[in-house]
mmCIF file of C-alpha atoms in Angstrom:
data_model
loop_
_atom_site.group_PDB
_atom_site.id
_atom_site.type_symbol
_atom_site.label_atom_id
_atom_site.label_comp_id
_atom_site.label_asym_id
_atom_site.label_seq_id
_atom_site.Cartn_x
_atom_site.Cartn_y
_atom_site.Cartn_z
ATOM 1 C CA MET S 1 122.735 -11.404 96.777
ATOM 2 C CA ASP S 2 123.726 -8.010 97.848
ATOM 3 C CA LEU S 3 126.257 -7.057 95.149
ATOM 4 C CA LYS S 4 127.037 -3.664 96.637
ATOM 5 C CA LYS S 5 127.917 -5.317 99.984
ATOM 6 C CA LEU S 6 129.939 -7.915 98.247
ATOM 7 C CA ALA S 7 131.832 -5.301 96.231
ATOM 8 C CA GLY S 8 132.556 -3.423 99.486
ATOM 9 C CA GLN S 9 133.906 -6.508 101.173
ATOM 10 C CA ALA S 10 136.062 -7.299 98.219
ATOM 11 C CA GLY S 11 137.422 -3.819 98.137
ATOM 12 C CA GLN S 12 138.402 -4.006 101.880
ATOM 13 C CA PHE S 13 140.096 -7.329 101.326
ATOM 14 C CA LEU S 14 142.090 -5.857 98.440
ATOM 15 C CA THR S 15 142.888 -2.781 100.570
ATOM 16 C CA ARG S 16 144.245 -5.022 103.343
ATOM 17 C CA ALA S 17 146.222 -7.224 101.039
ATOM 18 C CA VAL S 18 147.913 -4.061 99.447
ATOM 19 C CA GLN S 19 148.668 -2.658 102.902
ATOM 20 C CA TYR S 20 150.210 -6.072 104.102
ATOM 21 C CA THR S 21 152.198 -6.224 101.028
ATOM 22 C CA GLU S 22 153.626 -2.676 101.281
ATOM 23 C CA GLU S 23 154.492 -3.331 104.961
ATOM 24 C CA LYS S 24 156.471 -6.498 103.952
ATOM 25 C CA ILE S 25 158.503 -4.718 101.395
ATOM 26 C CA GLY S 26 159.054 -1.697 103.686
ATOM 27 C CA SER S 27 157.124 1.079 101.597
ATOM 28 C CA ALA S 28 154.301 1.443 104.199
ATOM 29 C CA GLU S 29 154.327 2.273 107.931
ATOM 30 C CA LYS S 30 152.908 -0.234 110.520
ATOM 31 C CA THR S 31 151.298 0.668 113.732
ATOM 32 C CA GLU S 32 153.220 -1.088 116.570
ATOM 33 C CA LEU S 33 151.371 -2.278 119.760
ATOM 34 C CA ASP S 34 152.684 -1.459 123.211
ATOM 35 C CA ARG S 35 155.224 -3.490 125.012
ATOM 36 C CA HIS S 36 152.797 -4.720 127.584
ATOM 37 C CA PHE S 37 150.408 -6.032 124.952
ATOM 38 C CA GLU S 38 153.334 -7.767 123.210
ATOM 39 C CA SER S 39 154.334 -9.445 126.475
ATOM 40 C CA LEU S 40 150.789 -10.679 127.133
ATOM 41 C CA SER S 41 150.797 -12.020 123.603
ATOM 42 C CA LEU S 42 154.112 -14.077 124.149
ATOM 43 C CA GLN S 43 152.716 -15.359 127.466
ATOM 44 C CA ALA S 44 149.580 -16.523 125.744
ATOM 45 C CA ASP S 45 151.531 -18.226 122.992
ATOM 46 C CA ALA S 46 153.652 -20.054 125.543
ATOM 47 C CA ALA S 47 150.524 -21.177 127.536
ATOM 48 C CA ARG S 48 148.975 -22.501 124.354
ATOM 49 C CA GLN S 49 152.140 -24.402 123.123
ATOM 50 C CA TRP S 50 152.852 -26.023 126.559
ATOM 51 C CA THR S 51 149.264 -26.928 127.239
ATOM 52 C CA GLU S 52 149.082 -28.658 123.851
ATOM 53 C CA LYS S 53 152.360 -30.573 124.612
ATOM 54 C CA LEU S 54 151.113 -31.544 128.113
ATOM 55 C CA VAL S 55 147.805 -32.812 126.742
ATOM 56 C CA ILE S 56 149.544 -34.845 123.985
ATOM 57 C CA GLY S 57 152.000 -36.310 126.636
ATOM 58 C CA ALA S 58 149.212 -37.116 128.974
ATOM 59 C CA GLU S 59 147.154 -38.871 126.175
ATOM 60 C CA ALA S 60 150.164 -40.962 125.261
ATOM 61 C CA VAL S 61 150.496 -42.160 128.894
ATOM 62 C CA LEU S 62 146.825 -42.772 129.575
ATOM 63 C CA ILE S 63 145.945 -44.259 126.147
ATOM 64 C CA PRO S 64 149.130 -45.642 124.645
ATOM 65 C CA ASN S 65 147.487 -47.033 121.553
ATOM 66 C CA PRO S 66 147.257 -44.336 118.824
ATOM 67 C CA GLY S 67 144.318 -46.089 117.091
ATOM 68 C CA ASN S 68 142.324 -45.931 120.324
ATOM 69 C CA ARG S 69 143.130 -42.212 120.772
ATOM 70 C CA VAL S 70 141.766 -41.517 117.272
ATOM 71 C CA GLU S 71 138.656 -43.670 117.869
ATOM 72 C CA ASP S 72 138.070 -41.755 121.137
ATOM 73 C CA MET S 73 138.436 -38.434 119.341
ATOM 74 C CA ILE S 74 135.859 -39.474 116.782
ATOM 75 C CA PHE S 75 133.494 -40.622 119.476
ATOM 76 C CA GLU S 76 133.867 -37.265 121.255
ATOM 77 C CA LYS S 77 133.247 -35.378 117.972
ATOM 78 C CA ILE S 78 129.916 -37.251 117.336
ATOM 79 C CA GLU S 79 129.073 -37.036 121.019
ATOM 80 C CA LYS S 80 128.913 -40.613 121.753
ATOM 81 C CA ARG S 81 130.213 -42.546 124.655
ATOM 82 C CA ARG S 82 133.654 -44.075 124.428
ATOM 83 C CA PRO S 83 133.821 -47.875 124.139
ATOM 84 C CA ASN S 84 134.862 -49.798 127.252
ATOM 85 C CA ARG S 85 137.987 -51.644 126.386
ATOM 86 C CA LEU S 86 139.686 -54.327 128.412
ATOM 87 C CA SER S 87 143.293 -53.342 129.437
ATOM 88 C CA ASN S 88 146.314 -55.390 128.625
ATOM 89 C CA LEU S 89 146.550 -56.566 132.225
ATOM 90 C CA GLU S 90 142.879 -57.810 132.060
ATOM 91 C CA TYR S 91 143.676 -59.858 128.951
ATOM 92 C CA LEU S 92 146.678 -61.340 130.627
ATOM 93 C CA GLY S 93 144.756 -62.154 133.791
ATOM 94 C CA LEU S 94 141.969 -63.714 131.708
ATOM 95 C CA ASP S 95 144.459 -65.962 130.019
ATOM 96 C CA MET S 96 145.989 -66.994 133.239
ATOM 97 C CA VAL S 97 142.657 -67.903 134.827
ATOM 98 C CA GLN S 98 141.790 -69.911 131.712
ATOM 99 C CA ALA S 99 145.170 -71.681 131.820
ATOM 100 C CA GLY S 100 144.806 -72.318 135.534
ATOM 101 C CA ASN S 101 141.320 -73.935 135.012
ATOM 102 C CA ASP S 102 142.674 -75.995 132.249
ATOM 103 C CA PHE S 103 145.724 -77.302 134.246
ATOM 104 C CA GLY S 104 143.409 -77.888 137.310
ATOM 105 C CA SER S 105 142.865 -75.901 140.435
ATOM 106 C CA GLY S 106 144.235 -78.986 142.390
ATOM 107 C CA THR S 107 147.597 -78.665 140.846
ATOM 108 C CA PRO S 108 150.163 -76.208 142.325
ATOM 109 C CA TYR S 109 150.838 -74.440 139.111
ATOM 110 C CA GLY S 110 147.075 -74.317 138.209
ATOM 111 C CA SER S 111 146.226 -72.892 141.646
ATOM 112 C CA ALA S 112 149.058 -70.316 141.330
ATOM 113 C CA LEU S 113 147.800 -69.220 137.822
ATOM 114 C CA LEU S 114 144.354 -68.741 139.126
ATOM 115 C CA LYS S 115 145.497 -66.539 141.951
ATOM 116 C CA VAL S 116 147.887 -64.348 139.904
ATOM 117 C CA GLY S 117 145.333 -64.120 137.019
ATOM 118 C CA GLY S 118 142.781 -62.712 139.425
ATOM 119 C CA ALA S 119 145.333 -60.146 140.736
ATOM 120 C CA GLU S 120 146.123 -59.192 137.175
ATOM 121 C CA GLN S 121 142.452 -58.667 136.424
ATOM 122 C CA ARG S 122 142.199 -56.429 139.462
ATOM 123 C CA LEU S 123 145.121 -54.468 138.394
ATOM 124 C CA GLY S 124 143.572 -53.968 134.873
ATOM 125 C CA LEU S 125 140.326 -52.783 136.404
ATOM 126 C CA LEU S 126 142.194 -50.339 138.706
ATOM 127 C CA GLU S 127 144.091 -49.052 135.640
ATOM 128 C CA ARG S 128 140.843 -48.356 133.692
ATOM 129 C CA GLU S 129 139.448 -46.498 136.665
ATOM 130 C CA PHE S 130 142.672 -44.362 136.854
ATOM 131 C CA VAL S 131 142.497 -43.666 133.193
ATOM 132 C CA SER S 132 138.906 -42.545 133.512
ATOM 133 C CA ASN S 133 139.574 -40.337 136.518
ATOM 134 C CA ALA S 134 142.574 -38.757 134.940
ATOM 135 C CA ILE S 135 140.689 -37.913 131.662
ATOM 136 C CA GLN S 136 137.822 -36.383 133.504
ATOM 137 C CA GLY S 137 140.034 -34.507 136.126
ATOM 138 C CA TYR S 138 142.931 -33.443 133.864
ATOM 139 C CA LEU S 139 142.672 -34.073 130.139
ATOM 140 C CA GLN S 140 139.061 -32.738 129.613
ATOM 141 C CA PRO S 141 139.537 -29.478 131.397
ATOM 142 C CA MET S 142 142.905 -28.861 129.738
ATOM 143 C CA ARG S 143 141.307 -29.593 126.278
ATOM 144 C CA LYS S 144 138.464 -27.361 127.122
ATOM 145 C CA PHE S 145 140.938 -24.448 127.784
ATOM 146 C CA LEU S 146 142.442 -24.968 124.456
ATOM 147 C CA ASP S 147 139.032 -25.262 122.498
ATOM 148 C CA THR S 148 137.380 -22.244 124.242
ATOM 149 C CA GLU S 149 139.646 -19.683 125.786
ATOM 150 C CA MET S 150 142.674 -20.057 123.467
ATOM 151 C CA LYS S 151 140.546 -20.327 120.342
ATOM 152 C CA THR S 152 138.661 -17.129 121.481
ATOM 153 C CA ILE S 153 141.986 -15.349 121.956
ATOM 154 C CA THR S 154 143.314 -16.569 118.537
ATOM 155 C CA ARG S 155 140.077 -15.343 116.782
ATOM 156 C CA GLU S 156 140.261 -11.863 118.523
ATOM 157 C CA ARG S 157 143.928 -11.427 117.781
ATOM 158 C CA ARG S 158 143.197 -12.096 114.053
ATOM 159 C CA LEU S 159 140.402 -9.575 114.191
ATOM 160 C CA LEU S 160 142.854 -7.072 115.835
ATOM 161 C CA GLU S 161 145.283 -7.562 113.032
ATOM 162 C CA THR S 162 142.561 -6.874 110.457
ATOM 163 C CA LYS S 163 141.526 -3.726 112.357
ATOM 164 C CA ARG S 164 145.292 -2.647 112.339
ATOM 165 C CA LEU S 165 145.520 -3.224 108.671
ATOM 166 C CA ASP S 166 142.510 -1.009 108.054
ATOM 167 C CA LEU S 167 143.830 1.681 110.271
ATOM 168 C CA ASP S 168 147.210 1.788 108.594
ATOM 169 C CA ALA S 169 145.495 1.784 105.234
ATOM 170 C CA CYS S 170 143.402 4.821 106.305
ATOM 171 C CA LYS S 171 146.550 6.621 107.381
ATOM 172 C CA SER S 172 148.060 5.959 103.940
ATOM 173 C CA ARG S 173 145.045 7.278 102.371
ATOM 174 C CA LEU S 174 144.947 10.416 104.544
ATOM 175 C CA ARG S 175 148.509 11.179 103.707
ATOM 176 C CA LYS S 176 147.791 10.867 99.967
ATOM 177 C CA ALA S 177 144.733 13.002 100.378
ATOM 178 C CA ARG S 178 146.738 15.729 102.115
ATOM 179 C CA SER S 179 149.316 15.694 99.461
ATOM 180 C CA MET S 180 146.772 16.141 96.695
ATOM 181 C CA ASP S 181 145.136 18.882 98.640
ATOM 182 C CA GLY S 182 148.451 20.760 99.016
ATOM 183 C CA GLN S 183 149.228 20.384 95.380
ATOM 184 C CA SER S 184 145.800 21.706 94.220
ATOM 185 C CA SER S 185 145.943 24.749 96.678
ATOM 186 C CA HIS S 186 149.012 26.094 94.822
ATOM 187 C CA LYS S 187 147.303 26.307 91.502
ATOM 188 C CA ASP S 188 145.343 29.235 90.039
ATOM 189 C CA ALA S 189 141.840 29.076 91.406
ATOM 190 C CA VAL S 190 140.448 31.048 88.450
ATOM 191 C CA ASP S 191 140.386 28.063 86.219
ATOM 192 C CA PRO S 192 137.062 26.166 86.704
ATOM 193 C CA LYS S 193 138.918 22.793 86.435
ATOM 194 C CA VAL S 194 141.305 23.792 89.177
ATOM 195 C CA LEU S 195 138.355 24.779 91.370
ATOM 196 C CA VAL S 196 136.791 21.325 90.744
ATOM 197 C CA ALA S 197 139.989 19.537 91.575
ATOM 198 C CA GLN S 198 140.364 21.592 94.779
ATOM 199 C CA LEU S 199 136.860 20.695 95.876
ATOM 200 C CA GLN S 200 137.500 17.107 95.010
ATOM 201 C CA ALA S 201 140.722 17.021 97.080
ATOM 202 C CA GLU S 202 139.005 18.712 100.001
ATOM 203 C CA GLN S 203 136.178 16.222 99.884
ATOM 204 C CA GLU S 204 138.690 13.240 99.800
ATOM 205 C CA LEU S 205 140.576 14.759 102.688
ATOM 206 C CA LEU S 206 137.414 15.069 104.818
ATOM 207 C CA GLU S 207 136.354 11.470 103.989
ATOM 208 C CA ALA S 208 139.892 10.063 104.741
ATOM 209 C CA GLU S 209 139.822 11.851 108.129
ATOM 210 C CA ALA S 210 136.386 10.485 109.003
ATOM 211 C CA GLU S 211 137.547 6.965 107.986
ATOM 212 C CA LEU S 212 140.680 7.302 110.054
ATOM 213 C CA ARG S 213 138.699 8.351 113.058
ATOM 214 C CA LYS S 214 136.239 5.409 112.690
ATOM 215 C CA ALA S 215 139.287 2.946 112.043
ATOM 216 C CA GLN S 216 141.138 4.317 115.057
ATOM 217 C CA ALA S 217 138.239 3.835 117.301
ATOM 218 C CA ASP S 218 137.614 0.185 116.011
ATOM 219 C CA PHE S 219 141.334 -0.585 116.494
ATOM 220 C CA ASP S 220 141.360 0.857 120.096
ATOM 221 C CA ARG S 221 138.233 -1.111 121.040
ATOM 222 C CA GLN S 222 139.539 -4.282 119.732
ATOM 223 C CA THR S 223 142.877 -3.778 121.389
ATOM 224 C CA GLU S 224 141.091 -3.405 124.761
ATOM 225 C CA ILE S 225 139.065 -6.579 124.203
ATOM 226 C CA THR S 226 142.008 -8.627 123.156
ATOM 227 C CA LYS S 227 144.173 -7.243 126.147
ATOM 228 C CA LEU S 228 141.507 -8.325 128.490
ATOM 229 C CA LEU S 229 141.469 -11.830 127.095
ATOM 230 C CA LEU S 230 145.146 -12.049 127.189
ATOM 231 C CA GLU S 231 145.298 -10.965 130.844
ATOM 232 C CA GLY S 232 142.900 -13.770 131.602
ATOM 233 C CA VAL S 233 145.426 -16.364 130.581
ATOM 234 C CA ARG S 234 147.512 -15.871 133.624
ATOM 235 C CA SER S 235 144.576 -16.288 135.966
ATOM 236 C CA SER S 236 143.770 -19.506 134.324
ATOM 237 C CA GLN S 237 146.862 -21.138 135.703
ATOM 238 C CA ALA S 238 145.157 -21.361 139.150
ATOM 239 C CA ALA S 239 142.594 -23.651 137.495
ATOM 240 C CA HIS S 240 145.400 -25.659 135.727
ATOM 241 C CA LEU S 241 147.109 -26.106 139.101
ATOM 242 C CA ARG S 242 143.882 -27.564 140.434
ATOM 243 C CA HIS S 243 143.582 -29.946 137.604
ATOM 244 C CA LEU S 244 147.177 -31.078 137.955
ATOM 245 C CA ASN S 245 146.611 -31.726 141.633
ATOM 246 C CA GLU S 246 143.653 -34.039 140.686
ATOM 247 C CA LEU S 247 145.880 -35.899 138.349
ATOM 248 C CA VAL S 248 148.449 -36.454 140.979
ATOM 249 C CA GLU S 249 145.663 -37.576 143.479
ATOM 250 C CA ALA S 250 144.475 -40.122 140.898
ATOM 251 C CA GLN S 251 147.859 -41.541 140.272
ATOM 252 C CA ALA S 252 148.762 -41.751 143.996
ATOM 253 C CA GLN S 253 145.366 -43.596 144.617
ATOM 254 C CA TYR S 254 146.123 -45.936 141.661
ATOM 255 C CA TYR S 255 149.623 -46.855 142.650
ATOM 256 C CA GLU S 256 148.532 -47.437 146.313
ATOM 257 C CA GLN S 257 145.834 -49.749 145.309
ATOM 258 C CA CYS S 258 148.166 -51.573 142.879
ATOM 259 C CA HIS S 259 150.693 -51.981 145.660
ATOM 260 C CA LYS S 260 148.083 -53.468 147.876
ATOM 261 C CA VAL S 261 146.881 -56.001 145.267
ATOM 262 C CA MET S 262 150.450 -57.011 144.550
ATOM 263 C CA THR S 263 151.303 -57.400 148.230
ATOM 264 C CA ASP S 264 148.353 -59.579 148.836
ATOM 265 C CA VAL S 265 149.077 -61.843 145.831
ATOM 266 C CA GLN S 266 152.802 -61.926 147.013
ATOM 267 C CA LYS S 267 151.660 -63.223 150.288
ATOM 268 C CA GLU S 268 149.419 -65.893 148.674
ATOM 269 C CA MET S 269 152.285 -66.976 146.510
ATOM 270 C CA ALA S 270 154.365 -67.521 149.555
ATOM 271 C CA SER S 271 152.303 -70.567 150.087
ATOM 272 C CA PHE S 272 153.918 -72.094 147.145
ATOM 273 C CA THR S 273 157.520 -73.157 147.208
ATOM 274 C CA VAL S 274 160.091 -74.739 144.993
ATOM 275 C CA VAL S 275 161.854 -77.977 146.148
ATOM 276 C CA PRO S 276 165.562 -77.422 145.420
ATOM 277 C CA GLU S 277 167.498 -79.907 143.447
ATOM 278 C CA LYS S 278 169.797 -82.439 145.137
ATOM 279 C CA ALA S 279 173.124 -83.140 143.977
ATOM 280 C CA ALA S 280 174.018 -84.075 140.389
ATOM 281 C CA GLY S 281 171.636 -86.759 139.197
ATOM 282 C CA GLY S 282 169.009 -85.669 141.880
ATOM 283 C CA PRO S 283 165.350 -84.905 141.081
ATOM 284 C CA ALA S 284 164.309 -81.882 139.213
ATOM 285 C CA SER S 285 162.782 -78.982 141.222
ATOM 286 C CA THR S 286 158.949 -78.829 141.585
ATOM 287 C CA THR S 287 156.625 -76.253 143.085
ATOM 288 C CA VAL S 288 154.205 -77.495 145.820
ATOM 289 C CA PRO S 289 151.966 -75.764 148.326
ATOM 290 C CA ALA S 290 153.795 -75.330 151.559
ATOM 291 C CA GLN S 291 150.501 -76.186 153.449
ATOM 292 C CA ALA S 292 150.762 -79.636 151.963
ATOM 293 C CA VAL S 293 153.773 -80.448 153.989
ATOM 294 C CA GLY S 294 152.405 -78.826 157.210
ATOM 295 C CA VAL S 295 154.315 -75.600 157.279
ATOM 296 C CA SER S 296 153.374 -71.928 156.825
ATOM 297 C CA ALA S 297 156.561 -70.848 155.177
ATOM 298 C CA PRO S 298 158.636 -72.229 152.134
ATOM 299 C CA THR S 299 160.153 -75.544 153.046
ATOM 300 C CA THR S 300 161.527 -78.694 151.312
ATOM 301 C CA ILE S 301 159.982 -82.106 151.259
ATOM 302 C CA GLN S 302 161.670 -84.562 153.477
ATOM 303 C CA ASP S 303 162.189 -88.219 152.387
ATOM 304 C CA PRO S 304 159.459 -90.254 154.217
ATOM 305 C CA GLY S 305 160.961 -93.569 153.198
ATOM 306 C CA SER S 306 162.023 -94.342 156.755
ATOM 307 C CA GLN S 307 158.637 -93.333 158.294
ATOM 308 C CA GLU S 308 156.155 -95.913 159.455
ATOM 309 C CA GLY S 309 152.783 -96.707 157.864
ATOM 310 C CA GLY S 310 151.845 -96.680 154.217
ATOM 311 C CA LYS S 311 151.942 -99.642 151.778
ATOM 312 C CA GLY S 312 155.715 -99.808 151.753
ATOM 313 C CA PRO S 313 158.932 -97.743 151.478
ATOM 314 C CA TRP S 314 158.214 -94.386 149.660
ATOM 315 C CA ARG S 315 160.704 -93.318 146.966
ATOM 316 C CA ARG S 316 160.942 -90.309 144.617
ATOM 317 C CA ALA S 317 159.950 -90.266 141.036
ATOM 318 C CA LYS S 318 159.882 -87.727 138.254
ATOM 319 C CA VAL S 319 156.712 -87.527 135.981
ATOM 320 C CA VAL S 320 157.740 -88.009 132.365
ATOM 321 C CA CYS S 321 154.444 -87.199 130.896
ATOM 322 C CA ASP S 322 151.045 -85.477 131.901
ATOM 323 C CA TYR S 323 148.358 -87.877 133.115
ATOM 324 C CA ASP S 324 144.649 -87.179 133.721
ATOM 325 C CA ALA S 325 143.026 -89.390 136.276
ATOM 326 C CA THR S 326 140.277 -91.673 134.959
ATOM 327 C CA CYS S 327 138.514 -92.366 138.300
ATOM 328 C CA ARG S 328 138.428 -91.131 141.811
ATOM 329 C CA GLU S 329 141.203 -93.688 143.010
ATOM 330 C CA GLU S 330 143.623 -92.172 140.572
ATOM 331 C CA MET S 331 145.719 -89.029 140.802
ATOM 332 C CA SER S 332 146.427 -86.571 137.941
ATOM 333 C CA LEU S 333 150.098 -85.810 137.141
ATOM 334 C CA MET S 334 152.027 -83.014 135.528
ATOM 335 C CA MET S 335 155.234 -83.477 133.349
ATOM 336 C CA ASN S 336 158.504 -82.819 135.214
ATOM 337 C CA GLU S 337 156.658 -82.941 138.624
ATOM 338 C CA VAL S 338 158.475 -84.887 141.474
ATOM 339 C CA VAL S 339 156.291 -87.100 143.405
ATOM 340 C CA LEU S 340 156.547 -89.964 145.998
ATOM 341 C CA TYR S 341 155.494 -93.345 145.038
ATOM 342 C CA THR S 342 155.319 -96.935 146.571
ATOM 343 C CA GLU S 343 154.638 -100.293 144.998
ATOM 344 C CA LEU S 344 151.076 -101.684 145.188
ATOM 345 C CA GLN S 345 151.331 -104.836 147.310
ATOM 346 C CA GLY S 346 149.511 -107.855 145.932
ATOM 347 C CA GLN S 347 148.404 -106.222 142.755
ATOM 348 C CA THR S 348 149.694 -105.873 139.170
ATOM 349 C CA THR S 349 152.816 -103.901 138.680
ATOM 350 C CA ASP S 350 151.272 -101.639 135.952
ATOM 351 C CA PHE S 351 150.306 -99.167 138.622
ATOM 352 C CA VAL S 352 151.865 -97.637 141.684
ATOM 353 C CA THR S 353 150.587 -95.477 144.434
ATOM 354 C CA ALA S 354 151.820 -91.851 144.237
ATOM 355 C CA LYS S 355 151.652 -89.231 146.754
ATOM 356 C CA ARG S 356 151.822 -85.342 146.487
ATOM 357 C CA GLY S 357 151.454 -83.621 149.879
ATOM 358 C CA ASN S 358 148.262 -84.879 151.377
ATOM 359 C CA GLN S 359 147.045 -86.128 147.975
ATOM 360 C CA THR S 360 147.478 -89.854 147.316
ATOM 361 C CA GLY S 361 146.194 -91.817 144.362
ATOM 362 C CA ARG S 362 147.016 -94.745 141.837
ATOM 363 C CA VAL S 363 149.052 -93.768 138.728
ATOM 364 C CA PRO S 364 150.457 -95.867 135.863
ATOM 365 C CA ARG S 365 154.021 -96.906 136.294
ATOM 366 C CA ALA S 366 154.910 -95.915 132.784
ATOM 367 C CA TYR S 367 154.222 -92.218 133.550
ATOM 368 C CA ILE S 368 156.939 -91.891 136.290
ATOM 369 C CA GLU S 369 160.739 -92.341 136.372
ATOM 370 C CA PRO S 370 162.287 -93.445 139.665
ATOM 371 C CA LEU S 371 164.976 -91.121 141.055
ATOM 372 C CA ASP S 372 166.110 -92.876 144.271
ATOM 373 C CA ASP S 373 167.053 -96.196 142.645
#
């Protein structure tokens, strides 16, 4: 360990601390920077503060979960790839698809769940792509600006403050040396002690002047370096404008694609319609595919009881409980669904023939409740 160098550094630190304290209590002069430099410093501080706020706000929008943001930051620090997470829309779409498969794709509700679930999954995928594009095109460049340019400016400004303290300390020492030299010059030069004191005062004056020249040169050089960096902050706004435009482009593309997905699924859902209730005591509403009644737009099922054909007069019935078909001749039912039924002629009365659109099958009588009686 170089003890001499360490002692010198400790002495410099102590000198700066004394100078800073004396400036605060008003007993020492402080070198002021020019107004242009101060204006550049204020602009740099504003750019840093607003960029930090914009980055934090964009992160909150793109990654709402604070835990995920912390996890992503840790992965960036250790230089590992961020984990691929399913979005909330994808989780919702997955649940809808599983529910639709469980209810059966042959039922109106199950078929609708499958369609909407697929759309939600596509929306979730588009959301993940948008987040990735926004991070690469906007967040990462803005973070890089804070982590490189602004950190460099902050470091150089701190170094400039250190050089200023050294300069002002040298000025204070020079004033003291001149005062001592002036006092010794008025004394009798015949006394050897006085001669030694005069020589020491002159030597200290020369050393103080040399240190002041060196400190002034270091301060001026550091001022120019810092000023160049501060002037570059304004030019960086052109790059920030380009990154902001990339964010807008990513958002516009994302919402356009989402609109297309929802328009398509809305058209598909138009093939499902709700049969309105009749008067008091009429059947409950039910959702059926419009294609099942031979139309391309929402419509209501007409009572076919007066139509020819079939095994007898068709009547309406409400399903009181879910029923899963046990063979190909039977038809599955959903609770609260409204179907048409007719008696099985020449067979046991435990089963009836039910009809839903173009689908016909045998169902237990106990699972339906007549509505037209």
